[in-house]
Amino acid sequence: MSIDYKAEIERMKHELDVTVVAHFYQRDEVFDMADITGDSLELARRCQADKNPWVVFCGVGFMGQSVKVIAPEKRVLMPKIACCAMARMIDGSYFDDSVNYMVERGIAKEDILPITYINSDATVKSKVGEMGGMVCTSSNAFKIIEKGLESGKKILFVPDRCLGQNFAIQMGLKSCVIGEGECDPKEADVICFNGFCSVHQLFTLDDIEFYRNKYPGIKIAVHPECDPKIVLAADFSGSTSQLIKYVSELDPEEKVAVGTEYNLVNRMRKKNTYVLSSTKPECPTMNETTLEDLYLTLKSIEDGQPINEIVVDEHTAKWANIALQRMLEIR
Ligand code: 13P
Ligand code: SF4
């Protein structure tokens, strides 16, 4: 007899005191089973406030890891410890190299304030925390950079060059990207690491032109992980939650093309919403988690042999938590 995964997941969630968490980019079958959904910032805040001892996190590695760092008393499991490709573009030594790049060009280490996008490993967050820096997400980057600037220091922004540049443009700041042309830290306010999201690089000016020609007056809404020229050409840019809000507040007859991950755009609203790309912008690792994986993870708790548990060493967790808490304190 085949297993009714949905019924079994519901039963185990309640019997075992487990909270299932899912990011918006998860497949519908997984997303529908979640108790907590949201953008990266909302997930971090709501998991911290949640009372259950177990969290099963459906998303990518840095997300589950952030919950473990903020709430170390919780047991955090991931059906798949799938990696965010952008988060994997930087590690501790690449972070140190970026700091050294600035130091070699005349900026004292004490005059650098690092900010890391939440899409990074705990080791990077920890190094950022030790240098007095903070974490940010796509929904609060403006406020976090603004706060960082109060220190009078240069901002080292890692790992997403697009997010760093997009917010620098919004704030009227000068930015440059290490490894791209002449990046002189003395001339810039925000110095960006050269990381990016391959999914959000798919959206092009040709895509925008195609939709504007086909449907005059169509709105274009994109995630700030898109290239700055895409964000500048769009009508709106925001985090996944902000994109959902923007689209839901449009008149139902108004057309909108959205530049972010396929599962989310497909779920937004059935009528008059288009994916801003001729190829399917699927985040491969977000899509790895299946309903069966979720079932097997809960079953492993029931059987007393939890699988894929997130572990972060004490030193890393301490400083990564400090960097995350500095962010969470800013409203
Ligand atoms: P949000 O914080 O907007 O949910 O973004 C996370 C992400 O990985 C986007 O690619
Ligand atoms: Fe990472 Fe891009 Fe996937 Fe978001 S969409 S999780 S940034 S690879």
mmCIF file of C-alpha atoms and ligand atoms in Angstrom:
data_model
loop_
_atom_site.group_PDB
_atom_site.id
_atom_site.type_symbol
_atom_site.label_atom_id
_atom_site.label_comp_id
_atom_site.label_asym_id
_atom_site.label_seq_id
_atom_site.Cartn_x
_atom_site.Cartn_y
_atom_site.Cartn_z
ATOM 1 C CA MET A 1 0.000 0.000 0.000
ATOM 2 C CA SER A 2 1.412 3.415 -0.910
ATOM 3 C CA ILE A 3 2.031 5.998 1.809
ATOM 4 C CA ASP A 4 -0.214 9.070 2.007
ATOM 5 C CA TYR A 5 2.685 11.523 2.456
ATOM 6 C CA LYS A 6 0.509 14.548 3.190
ATOM 7 C CA ALA A 7 -1.519 12.832 5.901
ATOM 8 C CA GLU A 8 1.598 11.301 7.458
ATOM 9 C CA ILE A 9 3.443 14.651 7.455
ATOM 10 C CA GLU A 10 0.468 16.350 9.165
ATOM 11 C CA ARG A 11 0.249 13.572 11.770
ATOM 12 C CA MET A 12 3.977 13.630 12.594
ATOM 13 C CA LYS A 13 4.157 17.445 12.723
ATOM 14 C CA HIS A 14 1.567 17.464 15.507
ATOM 15 C CA GLU A 15 2.696 14.357 17.380
ATOM 16 C CA LEU A 16 6.388 15.298 17.361
ATOM 17 C CA ASP A 17 6.145 19.104 17.900
ATOM 18 C CA VAL A 18 7.811 19.912 14.608
ATOM 19 C CA THR A 19 7.502 23.203 12.721
ATOM 20 C CA VAL A 20 7.876 22.860 8.966
ATOM 21 C CA VAL A 21 9.345 25.949 7.338
ATOM 22 C CA ALA A 22 9.500 26.643 3.587
ATOM 23 C CA HIS A 23 10.919 29.418 1.441
ATOM 24 C CA PHE A 24 8.734 30.779 -1.387
ATOM 25 C CA TYR A 25 10.910 29.077 -4.029
ATOM 26 C CA GLN A 26 10.004 25.578 -2.843
ATOM 27 C CA ARG A 27 7.879 23.304 -5.024
ATOM 28 C CA ASP A 28 4.133 23.730 -4.383
ATOM 29 C CA GLU A 29 3.758 20.220 -2.905
ATOM 30 C CA VAL A 30 6.332 21.081 -0.205
ATOM 31 C CA PHE A 31 5.302 24.720 0.231
ATOM 32 C CA ASP A 32 1.698 23.678 0.952
ATOM 33 C CA MET A 33 2.788 21.594 3.959
ATOM 34 C CA ALA A 34 4.645 24.449 5.702
ATOM 35 C CA ASP A 35 3.614 26.140 8.961
ATOM 36 C CA ILE A 36 5.917 29.102 8.343
ATOM 37 C CA THR A 37 6.607 30.632 4.924
ATOM 38 C CA GLY A 38 8.198 33.935 4.001
ATOM 39 C CA ASP A 39 11.200 35.763 2.599
ATOM 40 C CA SER A 40 14.584 35.229 4.262
ATOM 41 C CA LEU A 41 14.051 37.959 6.862
ATOM 42 C CA GLU A 42 10.559 36.807 7.843
ATOM 43 C CA LEU A 43 11.726 33.197 8.103
ATOM 44 C CA ALA A 44 14.576 34.177 10.433
ATOM 45 C CA ARG A 45 12.313 36.311 12.663
ATOM 46 C CA ARG A 46 9.445 33.817 12.822
ATOM 47 C CA CYS A 47 11.672 30.789 13.473
ATOM 48 C CA GLN A 48 13.328 32.652 16.354
ATOM 49 C CA ALA A 49 9.894 33.288 17.923
ATOM 50 C CA ASP A 50 8.550 29.756 17.264
ATOM 51 C CA LYS A 51 8.098 27.509 20.320
ATOM 52 C CA ASN A 52 8.531 24.002 18.851
ATOM 53 C CA PRO A 53 11.814 22.200 19.652
ATOM 54 C CA TRP A 54 12.145 20.790 16.103
ATOM 55 C CA VAL A 55 12.391 22.717 12.844
ATOM 56 C CA VAL A 56 12.352 20.991 9.465
ATOM 57 C CA PHE A 57 13.558 23.619 7.023
ATOM 58 C CA CYS A 58 12.753 23.296 3.322
ATOM 59 C CA GLY A 59 15.079 25.700 1.559
ATOM 60 C CA VAL A 60 18.801 26.053 0.978
ATOM 61 C CA GLY A 61 21.639 25.464 3.446
ATOM 62 C CA PHE A 62 22.272 29.002 4.688
ATOM 63 C CA MET A 63 18.597 29.338 5.694
ATOM 64 C CA GLY A 64 18.528 26.284 7.964
ATOM 65 C CA GLN A 65 21.939 27.246 9.297
ATOM 66 C CA SER A 66 20.711 30.746 10.198
ATOM 67 C CA VAL A 67 17.869 29.245 12.285
ATOM 68 C CA LYS A 68 20.347 27.030 14.143
ATOM 69 C CA VAL A 69 22.579 30.050 14.815
ATOM 70 C CA ILE A 70 19.732 32.276 16.063
ATOM 71 C CA ALA A 71 18.039 29.534 18.086
ATOM 72 C CA PRO A 72 20.775 27.049 19.087
ATOM 73 C CA GLU A 73 18.443 25.168 21.451
ATOM 74 C CA LYS A 74 16.373 23.981 18.475
ATOM 75 C CA ARG A 75 17.092 20.803 16.500
ATOM 76 C CA VAL A 76 17.122 21.905 12.866
ATOM 77 C CA LEU A 77 16.881 19.328 10.075
ATOM 78 C CA MET A 78 16.767 19.871 6.312
ATOM 79 C CA PRO A 79 15.147 17.350 3.955
ATOM 80 C CA LYS A 80 17.962 18.260 1.545
ATOM 81 C CA ILE A 81 20.981 20.300 2.587
ATOM 82 C CA ALA A 82 20.860 21.988 -0.806
ATOM 83 C CA CYS A 83 23.343 24.776 -1.393
ATOM 84 C CA CYS A 84 22.668 28.280 -2.660
ATOM 85 C CA ALA A 85 25.183 28.656 -5.496
ATOM 86 C CA MET A 86 25.767 32.320 -4.651
ATOM 87 C CA ALA A 87 26.469 31.538 -0.982
ATOM 88 C CA ARG A 88 29.092 29.045 -2.163
ATOM 89 C CA MET A 89 30.965 31.753 -4.095
ATOM 90 C CA ILE A 90 32.580 33.030 -0.899
ATOM 91 C CA ASP A 91 34.211 31.332 2.076
ATOM 92 C CA GLY A 92 36.301 32.583 4.986
ATOM 93 C CA SER A 93 39.513 32.909 2.980
ATOM 94 C CA TYR A 94 37.844 34.755 0.075
ATOM 95 C CA PHE A 95 36.345 37.094 2.666
ATOM 96 C CA ASP A 96 39.809 37.696 4.156
ATOM 97 C CA ASP A 97 41.178 38.334 0.645
ATOM 98 C CA SER A 98 38.518 41.007 0.090
ATOM 99 C CA VAL A 99 39.434 42.733 3.348
ATOM 100 C CA ASN A 100 43.125 42.549 2.342
ATOM 101 C CA TYR A 101 42.281 44.000 -1.090
ATOM 102 C CA MET A 102 40.958 47.095 0.646
ATOM 103 C CA VAL A 103 43.814 47.257 3.168
ATOM 104 C CA GLU A 104 46.420 47.006 0.364
ATOM 105 C CA ARG A 105 44.725 49.991 -1.299
ATOM 106 C CA GLY A 106 45.050 52.202 1.745
ATOM 107 C CA ILE A 107 41.923 51.516 3.857
ATOM 108 C CA ALA A 108 42.765 50.520 7.446
ATOM 109 C CA LYS A 109 40.989 47.374 8.653
ATOM 110 C CA GLU A 110 39.330 49.399 11.446
ATOM 111 C CA ASP A 111 37.790 51.613 8.778
ATOM 112 C CA ILE A 112 35.992 48.728 7.035
ATOM 113 C CA LEU A 113 32.456 47.735 7.989
ATOM 114 C CA PRO A 114 31.497 44.408 6.389
ATOM 115 C CA ILE A 115 27.887 43.597 5.555
ATOM 116 C CA THR A 116 27.015 40.118 4.359
ATOM 117 C CA TYR A 117 23.858 39.175 2.519
ATOM 118 C CA ILE A 118 22.114 36.402 4.476
ATOM 119 C CA ASN A 119 22.875 34.146 1.455
ATOM 120 C CA SER A 120 26.283 33.216 2.883
ATOM 121 C CA ASP A 121 27.758 30.499 5.064
ATOM 122 C CA ALA A 122 27.912 30.905 8.857
ATOM 123 C CA THR A 123 31.740 31.101 8.664
ATOM 124 C CA VAL A 124 31.436 34.285 6.578
ATOM 125 C CA LYS A 125 28.737 35.725 8.878
ATOM 126 C CA SER A 126 31.018 34.948 11.814
ATOM 127 C CA LYS A 127 33.972 36.841 10.322
ATOM 128 C CA VAL A 128 31.639 39.749 9.566
ATOM 129 C CA GLY A 129 30.389 39.688 13.171
ATOM 130 C CA GLU A 130 33.941 39.720 14.542
ATOM 131 C CA MET A 131 34.702 42.843 12.504
ATOM 132 C CA GLY A 132 31.660 44.654 13.928
ATOM 133 C CA GLY A 133 29.520 44.051 10.828
ATOM 134 C CA MET A 134 25.978 42.888 10.150
ATOM 135 C CA VAL A 135 23.873 40.583 8.025
ATOM 136 C CA CYS A 136 21.211 41.925 5.660
ATOM 137 C CA THR A 137 18.509 40.430 3.460
ATOM 138 C CA SER A 138 16.991 41.720 0.258
ATOM 139 C CA SER A 139 14.116 43.266 2.229
ATOM 140 C CA ASN A 140 16.186 45.293 4.705
ATOM 141 C CA ALA A 141 19.458 46.001 2.826
ATOM 142 C CA PHE A 142 18.637 49.727 2.492
ATOM 143 C CA LYS A 143 18.222 50.161 6.256
ATOM 144 C CA ILE A 144 21.251 48.021 7.097
ATOM 145 C CA ILE A 145 23.582 49.877 4.710
ATOM 146 C CA GLU A 146 22.191 53.187 6.017
ATOM 147 C CA LYS A 147 22.969 52.055 9.575
ATOM 148 C CA GLY A 148 26.426 50.858 8.495
ATOM 149 C CA LEU A 149 27.227 54.236 6.967
ATOM 150 C CA GLU A 150 26.584 55.936 10.329
ATOM 151 C CA SER A 151 29.917 54.427 11.426
ATOM 152 C CA GLY A 152 31.690 56.608 8.838
ATOM 153 C CA LYS A 153 33.439 53.478 7.530
ATOM 154 C CA LYS A 154 33.719 51.991 4.049
ATOM 155 C CA ILE A 155 31.179 49.220 3.445
ATOM 156 C CA LEU A 156 32.506 45.872 2.225
ATOM 157 C CA PHE A 157 29.421 44.140 0.809
ATOM 158 C CA VAL A 158 29.524 40.346 0.249
ATOM 159 C CA PRO A 159 28.771 38.138 -1.635
ATOM 160 C CA ASP A 160 26.144 39.563 -4.075
ATOM 161 C CA ARG A 161 27.574 42.285 -6.324
ATOM 162 C CA CYS A 162 24.094 42.993 -7.735
ATOM 163 C CA LEU A 163 22.386 43.561 -4.402
ATOM 164 C CA GLY A 164 25.296 45.734 -3.220
ATOM 165 C CA GLN A 165 25.272 47.852 -6.377
ATOM 166 C CA ASN A 166 21.477 48.111 -6.579
ATOM 167 C CA PHE A 167 21.161 49.512 -3.068
ATOM 168 C CA ALA A 168 24.183 51.789 -3.551
ATOM 169 C CA ILE A 169 22.429 53.245 -6.634
ATOM 170 C CA GLN A 170 19.130 53.650 -4.703
ATOM 171 C CA MET A 171 20.990 55.490 -1.939
ATOM 172 C CA GLY A 172 23.039 57.699 -4.275
ATOM 173 C CA LEU A 173 26.303 56.067 -3.179
ATOM 174 C CA LYS A 174 29.377 55.186 -5.228
ATOM 175 C CA SER A 175 30.091 51.473 -5.574
ATOM 176 C CA CYS A 176 32.617 49.218 -7.276
ATOM 177 C CA VAL A 177 33.125 45.480 -7.663
ATOM 178 C CA ILE A 178 36.402 43.804 -6.732
ATOM 179 C CA GLY A 179 37.735 42.155 -9.896
ATOM 180 C CA GLU A 180 35.679 44.283 -12.269
ATOM 181 C CA GLY A 181 37.691 47.111 -13.837
ATOM 182 C CA GLU A 182 39.433 49.591 -11.568
ATOM 183 C CA CYS A 183 37.839 49.156 -8.153
ATOM 184 C CA ASP A 184 39.486 51.767 -5.955
ATOM 185 C CA PRO A 185 38.119 51.486 -2.402
ATOM 186 C CA LYS A 186 39.212 55.064 -1.705
ATOM 187 C CA GLU A 187 36.834 56.309 -4.411
ATOM 188 C CA ALA A 188 33.802 54.178 -3.458
ATOM 189 C CA ASP A 189 31.424 54.032 -0.476
ATOM 190 C CA VAL A 190 30.364 50.420 -1.065
ATOM 191 C CA ILE A 191 32.930 47.869 -2.221
ATOM 192 C CA CYS A 192 31.239 44.702 -3.495
ATOM 193 C CA PHE A 193 32.447 41.118 -3.702
ATOM 194 C CA ASN A 194 31.986 39.657 -7.188
ATOM 195 C CA GLY A 195 29.308 37.026 -6.368
ATOM 196 C CA PHE A 196 25.953 36.667 -8.096
ATOM 197 C CA CYS A 197 22.858 34.500 -8.427
ATOM 198 C CA SER A 198 22.838 32.577 -11.691
ATOM 199 C CA VAL A 199 19.021 32.306 -11.605
ATOM 200 C CA HIS A 200 18.546 36.084 -11.416
ATOM 201 C CA GLN A 201 21.214 36.671 -14.102
ATOM 202 C CA LEU A 202 18.797 35.076 -16.585
ATOM 203 C CA PHE A 203 16.633 38.195 -16.835
ATOM 204 C CA THR A 204 17.760 40.528 -19.625
ATOM 205 C CA LEU A 205 16.892 43.905 -21.115
ATOM 206 C CA ASP A 206 15.660 41.974 -24.183
ATOM 207 C CA ASP A 207 13.121 40.185 -21.950
ATOM 208 C CA ILE A 208 11.855 43.534 -20.650
ATOM 209 C CA GLU A 209 11.655 44.938 -24.176
ATOM 210 C CA PHE A 210 9.823 41.815 -25.381
ATOM 211 C CA TYR A 211 7.097 42.141 -22.733
ATOM 212 C CA ARG A 212 6.790 45.926 -23.082
ATOM 213 C CA ASN A 213 6.343 45.547 -26.866
ATOM 214 C CA LYS A 214 3.877 42.694 -26.513
ATOM 215 C CA TYR A 215 1.783 44.240 -23.726
ATOM 216 C CA PRO A 216 2.177 48.055 -23.698
ATOM 217 C CA GLY A 217 1.779 49.336 -20.141
ATOM 218 C CA ILE A 218 2.791 46.017 -18.529
ATOM 219 C CA LYS A 219 4.520 46.381 -15.154
ATOM 220 C CA ILE A 220 7.959 44.855 -14.674
ATOM 221 C CA ALA A 221 8.821 43.697 -11.131
ATOM 222 C CA VAL A 222 12.167 42.099 -10.283
ATOM 223 C CA HIS A 223 14.246 40.844 -7.350
ATOM 224 C CA PRO A 224 17.278 43.002 -6.415
ATOM 225 C CA GLU A 225 19.572 40.031 -7.156
ATOM 226 C CA CYS A 226 19.046 40.989 -10.812
ATOM 227 C CA ASP A 227 21.718 43.006 -12.585
ATOM 228 C CA PRO A 228 21.529 46.786 -11.872
ATOM 229 C CA LYS A 229 20.582 47.556 -15.482
ATOM 230 C CA ILE A 230 17.532 45.271 -15.100
ATOM 231 C CA VAL A 231 16.535 46.816 -11.777
ATOM 232 C CA LEU A 232 16.906 50.319 -13.234
ATOM 233 C CA ALA A 233 14.690 49.412 -16.198
ATOM 234 C CA ALA A 234 12.002 47.787 -13.999
ATOM 235 C CA ASP A 235 8.972 49.468 -12.398
ATOM 236 C CA PHE A 236 9.571 47.800 -9.041
ATOM 237 C CA SER A 237 12.225 45.760 -7.263
ATOM 238 C CA GLY A 238 11.907 43.973 -3.942
ATOM 239 C CA SER A 239 12.391 40.830 -1.888
ATOM 240 C CA THR A 240 10.171 37.829 -2.539
ATOM 241 C CA SER A 241 7.578 39.030 0.011
ATOM 242 C CA GLN A 242 7.705 42.559 -1.353
ATOM 243 C CA LEU A 243 7.168 41.221 -4.888
ATOM 244 C CA ILE A 244 4.138 39.203 -3.723
ATOM 245 C CA LYS A 245 2.677 42.313 -2.062
ATOM 246 C CA TYR A 246 3.338 44.473 -5.122
ATOM 247 C CA VAL A 247 1.646 42.023 -7.496
ATOM 248 C CA SER A 248 -1.316 41.393 -5.177
ATOM 249 C CA GLU A 249 -2.016 45.132 -4.940
ATOM 250 C CA LEU A 250 -2.192 45.604 -8.717
ATOM 251 C CA ASP A 251 -5.567 45.855 -10.389
ATOM 252 C CA PRO A 252 -6.507 42.265 -11.461
ATOM 253 C CA GLU A 253 -6.643 43.411 -15.093
ATOM 254 C CA GLU A 254 -3.143 44.899 -14.930
ATOM 255 C CA LYS A 255 -0.420 42.784 -16.540
ATOM 256 C CA VAL A 256 2.886 42.180 -14.775
ATOM 257 C CA ALA A 257 6.065 40.308 -15.725
ATOM 258 C CA VAL A 258 8.071 39.169 -12.720
ATOM 259 C CA GLY A 259 11.815 38.518 -12.624
ATOM 260 C CA THR A 260 12.398 35.958 -9.921
ATOM 261 C CA GLU A 261 12.266 32.195 -9.365
ATOM 262 C CA TYR A 262 9.707 30.213 -11.348
ATOM 263 C CA ASN A 263 7.814 28.438 -8.519
ATOM 264 C CA LEU A 264 7.044 31.734 -6.816
ATOM 265 C CA VAL A 265 5.951 33.583 -9.959
ATOM 266 C CA ASN A 266 3.805 30.641 -10.974
ATOM 267 C CA ARG A 267 2.043 30.735 -7.591
ATOM 268 C CA MET A 268 1.534 34.529 -7.465
ATOM 269 C CA ARG A 269 -1.713 34.957 -9.340
ATOM 270 C CA LYS A 270 -2.987 32.922 -12.211
ATOM 271 C CA LYS A 271 -4.171 35.743 -14.482
ATOM 272 C CA ASN A 272 -2.078 38.460 -16.137
ATOM 273 C CA THR A 273 1.202 37.429 -14.476
ATOM 274 C CA TYR A 274 4.167 36.393 -16.638
ATOM 275 C CA VAL A 275 7.613 34.987 -15.960
ATOM 276 C CA LEU A 276 10.102 37.577 -17.229
ATOM 277 C CA SER A 277 12.193 35.089 -19.206
ATOM 278 C CA SER A 278 12.044 32.846 -22.243
ATOM 279 C CA THR A 279 13.847 30.127 -20.261
ATOM 280 C CA LYS A 280 12.520 28.646 -17.024
ATOM 281 C CA PRO A 281 14.195 30.479 -14.108
ATOM 282 C CA GLU A 282 14.248 27.584 -11.695
ATOM 283 C CA CYS A 283 16.617 27.520 -8.710
ATOM 284 C CA PRO A 284 17.924 23.963 -9.088
ATOM 285 C CA THR A 285 18.815 23.451 -5.448
ATOM 286 C CA MET A 286 15.590 24.966 -4.067
ATOM 287 C CA ASN A 287 13.795 22.454 -6.275
ATOM 288 C CA GLU A 288 15.651 19.427 -4.906
ATOM 289 C CA THR A 289 13.339 18.983 -1.919
ATOM 290 C CA THR A 290 10.354 16.710 -2.569
ATOM 291 C CA LEU A 291 7.323 15.720 -0.516
ATOM 292 C CA GLU A 292 8.919 12.305 0.000
ATOM 293 C CA ASP A 293 12.091 13.960 1.388
ATOM 294 C CA LEU A 294 9.965 15.957 3.819
ATOM 295 C CA TYR A 295 8.126 12.796 4.899
ATOM 296 C CA LEU A 296 11.418 10.880 5.375
ATOM 297 C CA THR A 297 12.879 13.677 7.487
ATOM 298 C CA LEU A 298 9.886 13.709 9.842
ATOM 299 C CA LYS A 299 9.953 9.896 9.919
ATOM 300 C CA SER A 300 13.620 9.998 10.961
ATOM 301 C CA ILE A 301 12.617 12.056 14.021
ATOM 302 C CA GLU A 302 9.820 9.611 14.829
ATOM 303 C CA ASP A 303 12.255 6.692 14.510
ATOM 304 C CA GLY A 304 14.730 8.399 16.867
ATOM 305 C CA GLN A 305 17.417 8.729 14.171
ATOM 306 C CA PRO A 306 17.218 12.319 12.877
ATOM 307 C CA ILE A 307 18.847 12.848 9.485
ATOM 308 C CA ASN A 308 20.535 15.912 7.932
ATOM 309 C CA GLU A 309 20.802 17.811 11.189
ATOM 310 C CA ILE A 310 22.417 21.260 11.021
ATOM 311 C CA VAL A 311 25.434 21.650 13.288
ATOM 312 C CA VAL A 312 27.455 24.858 13.670
ATOM 313 C CA ASP A 313 30.598 24.987 15.830
ATOM 314 C CA GLU A 314 30.481 27.182 18.928
ATOM 315 C CA HIS A 315 32.860 29.957 17.832
ATOM 316 C CA THR A 316 31.251 30.322 14.380
ATOM 317 C CA ALA A 317 27.745 30.248 15.865
ATOM 318 C CA LYS A 318 28.611 32.893 18.484
ATOM 319 C CA TRP A 319 29.871 35.511 16.013
ATOM 320 C CA ALA A 320 27.417 34.656 13.239
ATOM 321 C CA ASN A 321 24.631 35.124 15.780
ATOM 322 C CA ILE A 322 26.014 38.528 16.767
ATOM 323 C CA ALA A 323 25.983 39.588 13.086
ATOM 324 C CA LEU A 324 22.413 38.261 12.667
ATOM 325 C CA GLN A 325 21.158 39.860 15.903
ATOM 326 C CA ARG A 326 22.573 43.253 14.850
ATOM 327 C CA MET A 327 20.336 42.901 11.798
ATOM 328 C CA LEU A 328 17.270 41.679 13.705
ATOM 329 C CA GLU A 329 17.519 44.626 16.125
ATOM 330 C CA ILE A 330 17.108 47.085 13.251
ATOM 331 C CA ARG A 331 13.387 47.474 12.443
HETATM 332 P P1 13P B 1 14.336 36.675 -0.297
HETATM 333 O O1 13P B 1 14.988 37.099 0.961
HETATM 334 O O2 13P B 1 13.800 37.795 -1.090
HETATM 335 O O3 13P B 1 13.308 35.614 -0.013
HETATM 336 O O4 13P B 1 15.441 36.042 -1.279
HETATM 337 C C1 13P B 1 16.135 34.882 -1.037
HETATM 338 C C2 13P B 1 16.775 34.390 -2.241
HETATM 339 O O5 13P B 1 17.574 33.472 -2.194
HETATM 340 C C3 13P B 1 16.485 35.024 -3.523
HETATM 341 O O6 13P B 1 17.162 34.382 -4.542
HETATM 342 FE FE1 SF4 B 2 20.688 31.169 -4.118
HETATM 343 FE FE2 SF4 B 2 19.886 32.248 -6.421
HETATM 344 FE FE3 SF4 B 2 18.753 30.003 -5.550
HETATM 345 FE FE4 SF4 B 2 18.287 32.347 -4.300
HETATM 346 S S1 SF4 B 2 17.710 31.760 -6.386
HETATM 347 S S2 SF4 B 2 18.739 30.389 -3.329
HETATM 348 S S3 SF4 B 2 20.317 33.327 -4.501
HETATM 349 S S4 SF4 B 2 20.927 30.284 -6.159
#
